[in-house]
Amino acid sequence: MPLSEIAATLETTLARDYAMLGDGQPERVGGEGPSAVLGLLRLSAVGQSCRIEGAVIGDVSIIILDGERMERWTDPSAGPFEARTIAAAGTGPRPEGEPISAPALAQIHENRRFLNKPDGYWAVHPVLSWRRGVRSFIATVSPTATVLLASDGFMRLVDVLKRYDEAGLMQAVVSEGAAALVAELRRLESGDPRTERFNRVKIHDDATALVVMPGLPAAEFIQQ
């Protein structure tokens, strides 16, 4: 089944299941209610090579390292809205124990008016149709390639904490594994509880990483 059809099936099923919850889970103003990012990855053998199909919605990243070649696939639509939220959060020390500042929270609510709109950003949602926002990618790589499917929380190591660039992150994924990198991420976040070193909206963010090497029989999946 094409990944686009899988997304279509998921959208229909999610809307049906959410509706079955009844009035206890009402949709409020547009954009409120549960939402999530999604990444799909499929690998298949093509002769001596490997075909990779990817689909993402929201700020999920798929990074391919194959010898000297490296590609990053993602959905950049949330970038400008995330930048507004970071600006609203400000750069001063945050009161200890405050998970998110009031101005940043207000900006998040403002951003949601643009959820799943052509001039806005995209995420999986049980009421607002999201299939049009799915971005699809295809590539062919060697069996020795390394493929990383990661949430934006894991990619904080590159995009927020600046601990690695993309090439350095992939090298660390190969040499140390995803679990070690998540542990390092948590140490860096915990060492800056007032966001004085690293400007970010949330102190901690969920971090998910799926590491796949086509020539190996198993994948490493880490979620925290």
C-alpha atoms as one frame of an Amber mdcrd trajectory, in Angstrom:
protein
   0.000   0.000   0.000   1.396   3.467  -0.851   2.254   5.542   2.219  -0.297
   8.126   1.068  -3.033   5.494   1.323  -1.834   4.493   4.778  -2.142   8.153
   5.820  -5.645   8.349   4.320  -6.725   5.226   6.217  -5.242   6.593   9.424
  -7.047   9.924   9.017 -10.413   8.182   8.567  -9.868   5.793  11.470  -8.677
   8.536  13.800 -11.682  10.747  13.048 -14.062   7.822  13.623 -12.478   6.774
  16.912 -12.367  10.359  18.199 -16.060  10.832  17.361 -16.891   7.675  19.322
 -15.539   9.315  22.489 -18.665  11.464  22.488 -19.352  14.748  24.231 -16.754
  14.103  26.895 -14.061  15.114  24.375 -15.590  18.066  22.492 -13.745  19.996
  19.842 -13.448  23.633  20.919 -12.084  26.478  18.788 -10.373  25.487  15.563
  -7.010  23.858  16.105  -7.581  22.796  19.691  -7.841  19.175  20.661  -5.124
  16.528  20.420  -2.594  16.698  17.626   0.620  14.892  16.775   3.435  14.686
  14.271   3.899  11.514  12.234   6.732   9.854  10.346   6.438   6.742   8.171
   9.440   4.884   6.807   9.566   1.834   4.536  12.624   0.011   3.223  12.603
  -2.594   0.470  15.339  -4.435  -1.407  16.034  -3.436  -5.009  18.774  -5.687
  -6.338  21.907  -4.895  -4.357  20.494  -1.569  -3.203  17.689  -0.468  -0.896
  14.700   1.714  -1.700  13.602   4.073   1.046  10.151   5.644   1.108   9.395
   8.278   3.692   6.354  10.352   4.612   6.245  13.027   7.301   3.795  15.551
   8.673   4.953  17.977  11.325   8.556  18.532  12.365   9.678  14.900  12.171
  13.017  14.312  10.443  14.338  11.435   8.362  18.108  11.617   7.924  20.015
   9.341   5.550  23.754   8.795   5.863  25.225   6.745   3.020  28.970   7.116
   2.707  29.672  10.771   1.892  26.023  11.412   1.044  23.608  12.815   3.591
  20.011  14.000   3.217  17.466  15.310   5.700  13.778  15.037   4.928  11.304
  16.999   7.039   8.213  19.203   7.013   9.380  22.813   7.512   5.885  24.293
   7.814   6.020  24.603  11.608   9.331  26.505  11.585   7.994  30.090  11.395
   5.367  29.382  14.057   7.925  27.773  16.369  10.125  30.850  15.910   7.252
  33.089  17.016   6.724  30.983  20.112  10.430  31.064  21.005  10.432  34.848
  20.553   7.388  35.150  22.807   9.088  33.034  25.477  11.899  35.591  25.667
  15.565  35.092  26.461  15.706  35.844  30.184  16.023  33.205  32.906  12.781
  31.350  33.463  11.417  30.939  37.012  12.464  27.512  38.221   9.667  24.980
  37.892   7.791  26.940  35.208   7.178  24.437  32.370   6.261  27.122  29.837
   5.901  30.892  30.091   2.511  32.583  29.815   3.474  34.609  26.690   4.722
  31.448  24.963   1.511  29.597  25.827  -0.559  32.475  24.460   1.462  32.369
  21.222   0.884  28.613  20.932  -2.873  29.205  21.123  -2.536  31.924  18.491
  -0.545  29.584  16.248  -3.282  26.969  16.378  -5.530  29.190  14.275  -3.256
  28.247  11.368  -3.209  24.496  11.983  -3.829  22.406   8.846  -4.326  25.391
   6.580  -2.435  25.989   3.312  -0.702  29.096   4.714  -0.133  27.520   8.123
   1.443  24.373   9.506   0.428  20.729   9.567  -0.121  17.996  12.124  -2.211
  14.867  12.561  -5.561  15.881  14.049  -8.820  13.964  14.649 -11.133  16.718
  13.359  -9.098  18.959  11.036  -8.202  17.112   7.822  -4.439  16.733   7.484
  -3.711  14.412   4.529  -2.813  17.323   2.229   0.046  18.202   4.554   1.858
  14.868   4.245   5.212  15.207   2.463   6.580  12.156   0.646  10.147  11.265
  -0.299  11.899   8.425  -2.131  15.592   7.522  -2.365  17.854   4.582  -3.135
  20.774   3.800  -0.839  23.341   1.076  -0.276  22.852  -1.671   2.359  25.527
   0.010   4.497  23.517   3.221   4.914  22.154   4.430   8.241  18.671   5.931
   8.417  17.358   7.932  11.376  13.676   8.728  11.918  13.500  11.260  14.764
  11.086  13.588  16.491  11.883  17.274  16.924  12.623  16.536  20.580  15.513
  14.277  19.588  16.629  16.748  16.925  17.070  19.345  19.679  20.635  18.033
  19.826  21.143  19.778  16.457  18.498  22.480  16.171  18.311  23.860  19.728
  21.211  22.681  21.872  23.731  22.866  19.002  25.578  19.851  20.410  26.021
  18.383  16.922  25.554  19.339  13.326  23.621  16.838  11.210  26.741  14.970
  10.096  28.057  14.776  13.662  24.721  13.535  14.940  24.629  10.713  12.408
  28.195   9.732  13.213  27.251   9.607  16.904  24.140   7.542  16.082  26.388
   4.982  14.362  29.121   4.912  17.004  27.107   5.369  20.229  23.484   4.479
  19.467  20.261   6.383  20.013  19.913   5.503  23.707  23.234   7.172  24.552
  22.224  10.280  22.629  18.870  10.536  24.393  20.721  10.269  27.720  23.033
  13.076  26.619  20.051  15.160  25.557  18.458  14.764  28.983  21.698  15.732
  30.741  21.934  18.930  28.700  18.288  19.844  29.289  18.440  19.062  33.016
  21.608  21.121  33.350  19.755  24.202  32.114  16.430  24.188  34.023  15.892
  27.955  33.606  16.729  28.034  29.856  19.692  30.336  30.442  22.087  28.463
  28.102  19.633  27.103  25.552  16.654  29.217  24.510  13.662  26.887  24.151
   9.933  26.802  24.847   9.734  23.629  26.943  12.413  22.525  29.408  12.078
  18.924  28.195  10.469  17.592  25.059   9.607  14.013  24.205  12.392  12.420
  22.177  11.822   9.516  19.797  14.413   7.944  17.512  14.246   4.977  15.152
  17.618   3.909  13.744  17.603   1.550  10.764  20.554   0.017   8.947  19.243
  -1.731   5.803  21.922  -4.416   5.865  21.033  -5.491   9.420  18.014  -7.541
  10.507  16.817  -5.242  13.308  16.262  -1.587  14.147  16.954   0.346  17.347
  13.912   2.200  18.644  14.205   4.615  21.552  11.350   6.709  22.963  11.477
   8.882  26.058
